[in-house]
XYZ file of C-alpha atoms in Angstrom:
183
model
C 0.034 0.020 0.020
C 1.395 3.354 -0.881
C 2.104 5.995 1.668
C -0.643 8.299 0.153
C -3.259 5.601 0.321
C -2.449 4.784 3.852
C -2.583 8.450 4.892
C -5.911 9.036 2.976
C -7.289 5.780 4.720
C -6.118 7.146 8.160
C -7.703 10.547 7.448
C -11.066 8.896 6.341
C -10.957 6.879 9.625
C -10.552 9.938 11.613
C -13.224 11.867 9.735
C -15.640 9.009 10.211
C -14.901 8.658 13.976
C -15.463 12.348 14.509
C -18.677 12.325 12.507
C -19.955 9.361 14.570
C -19.041 10.941 17.915
C -21.536 12.553 20.115
C -21.132 16.332 20.565
C -17.548 17.059 21.218
C -16.488 13.446 21.878
C -14.059 11.691 19.598
C -14.801 7.927 19.032
C -11.848 5.670 19.658
C -12.298 2.060 19.108
C -11.355 -0.283 22.026
C -8.565 -2.718 21.247
C -9.820 -6.275 20.717
C -8.553 -8.653 23.343
C -7.135 -11.756 21.759
C -7.264 -15.160 23.365
C -4.760 -16.601 20.973
C -1.912 -15.627 18.604
C 0.451 -17.311 16.201
C 3.926 -16.604 14.563
C 5.269 -18.246 11.545
C 9.126 -18.097 11.724
C 10.883 -17.448 8.407
C 14.694 -17.886 7.954
C 17.035 -14.868 8.033
C 19.739 -14.533 5.326
C 21.788 -17.765 5.104
C 19.590 -19.680 7.497
C 17.255 -22.667 7.075
C 15.439 -22.155 10.340
C 11.545 -22.105 10.212
C 8.845 -22.947 12.584
C 5.314 -22.366 13.978
C 4.484 -20.967 17.294
C 1.147 -20.736 18.984
C 0.328 -18.385 21.992
C -2.637 -18.828 24.210
C -3.971 -16.461 26.925
C -3.480 -18.165 30.282
C -3.803 -17.282 33.897
C -1.056 -14.776 34.647
C 0.558 -14.985 31.271
C 0.849 -16.724 28.013
C 1.148 -20.460 27.144
C 3.566 -21.156 24.236
C 3.661 -24.139 21.941
C 6.456 -24.076 19.308
C 8.018 -26.361 16.751
C 11.100 -25.034 15.126
C 13.184 -26.943 12.387
C 16.480 -26.510 10.607
C 18.533 -25.751 13.803
C 21.877 -27.299 14.736
C 21.496 -29.666 17.586
C 21.724 -27.952 21.036
C 20.499 -24.761 22.600
C 19.255 -21.639 20.868
C 18.063 -18.281 22.408
C 14.365 -17.560 21.950
C 12.937 -14.250 22.591
C 9.993 -11.831 21.934
C 11.493 -8.576 20.487
C 10.349 -5.015 20.534
C 9.056 -4.645 16.984
C 7.054 -6.852 14.586
C 9.427 -5.930 11.756
C 11.299 -8.729 9.972
C 12.300 -6.565 6.928
C 16.012 -6.667 7.666
C 17.687 -9.686 6.047
C 19.446 -10.415 9.313
C 16.342 -9.882 11.567
C 17.784 -6.615 13.147
C 14.712 -4.611 12.374
C 12.857 -6.508 15.216
C 14.932 -4.456 17.727
C 15.968 -5.653 21.140
C 14.149 -7.867 23.589
C 10.694 -6.849 24.562
C 11.208 -5.263 28.028
C 8.310 -3.080 29.018
C 9.335 -3.031 32.784
C 13.026 -2.263 32.289
C 14.496 -5.371 33.886
C 17.908 -6.897 33.128
C 18.153 -9.871 30.795
C 17.917 -13.175 32.561
C 16.312 -16.566 32.838
C 12.405 -16.700 32.436
C 12.482 -18.595 35.742
C 14.145 -15.707 37.691
C 11.927 -13.048 39.313
C 13.233 -10.123 37.295
C 13.977 -10.617 33.516
C 12.945 -9.053 30.234
C 9.337 -9.982 29.525
C 10.535 -11.402 26.203
C 13.129 -13.666 27.689
C 11.943 -17.206 26.796
C 15.308 -18.703 27.506
C 16.374 -21.540 25.071
C 15.004 -23.946 22.530
C 16.721 -27.256 22.547
C 17.089 -28.827 19.173
C 17.524 -32.691 19.002
C 19.951 -34.361 16.624
C 17.694 -33.787 13.713
C 17.586 -30.085 14.286
C 13.885 -29.985 15.662
C 13.123 -28.143 18.757
C 9.658 -28.291 20.548
C 8.530 -26.166 23.382
C 5.391 -26.442 25.517
C 5.681 -23.851 28.331
C 3.919 -21.047 30.314
C 5.563 -17.613 30.540
C 4.436 -15.075 33.200
C 4.265 -11.254 32.748
C 3.076 -11.372 29.065
C -0.375 -11.041 27.719
C -2.236 -10.929 24.363
C -3.793 -7.507 25.246
C -2.762 -4.397 27.250
C 0.656 -2.957 28.078
C 2.432 -6.343 28.125
C 0.851 -7.646 24.863
C 3.107 -9.531 22.455
C 0.823 -9.144 19.543
C 2.587 -7.123 16.922
C 5.891 -7.887 18.329
C 8.819 -9.773 16.803
C 9.812 -13.335 17.644
C 13.387 -14.322 17.174
C 15.423 -17.728 17.229
C 19.108 -17.166 17.736
C 22.072 -19.192 16.446
C 23.617 -19.720 19.938
C 22.665 -20.536 23.398
C 21.265 -17.874 25.593
C 23.610 -17.866 28.658
C 20.762 -16.231 30.685
C 23.053 -13.557 32.204
C 25.069 -11.432 29.740
C 23.459 -8.052 29.160
C 21.513 -7.184 27.254
C 20.967 -10.248 25.006
C 22.323 -13.297 26.739
C 25.249 -13.529 24.157
C 22.912 -15.659 21.894
C 24.397 -14.808 18.623
C 22.919 -14.097 15.186
C 19.239 -14.092 14.524
C 18.382 -17.250 12.481
C 14.599 -16.854 12.157
C 12.088 -13.947 12.515
C 8.262 -13.650 12.845
C 5.548 -11.188 13.598
C 3.304 -12.294 16.368
C -0.385 -11.956 15.094
C -3.802 -12.292 16.693
C -5.385 -15.546 15.813
C -8.473 -17.551 16.605
C -8.160 -19.997 19.610
C -6.667 -23.259 18.618
């Protein structure tokens, strides 16, 4: 979509919102609370890593089910990143780890860590990693929502302590987390 069409669409939405509002009030639609989200990981330049990740709203956080292929056997850092932008061939446009509360990087099991710190995926000898885990401090709506953010799989193990990224190496796959219908 061209910039002029996008700007025209935004202007039309604003005009319509104002026209529909009661005297002096501007109508602002409420964000839709999602109960599920998904992300389809695509390889970055030179990588073969792909995968599917499903997120489900759960008490106190988000439940994550992932299957990632094309990895080297062993541990690989896995994080939610600030921006849902995978346009850079190396995945750098996704920015840093999602960290709305300003904590230091760490293990998802520690009390204080980036909200986006998922720790490591562990790939078997065939290069497949599966994850079925619950992460606290995230949501699918509100200030800690992961919808519209990036999801990154790294080349190396997240050491869970080096600041700010866990020394997890290059970004091997990137996805944008999108709202979905419940699984």
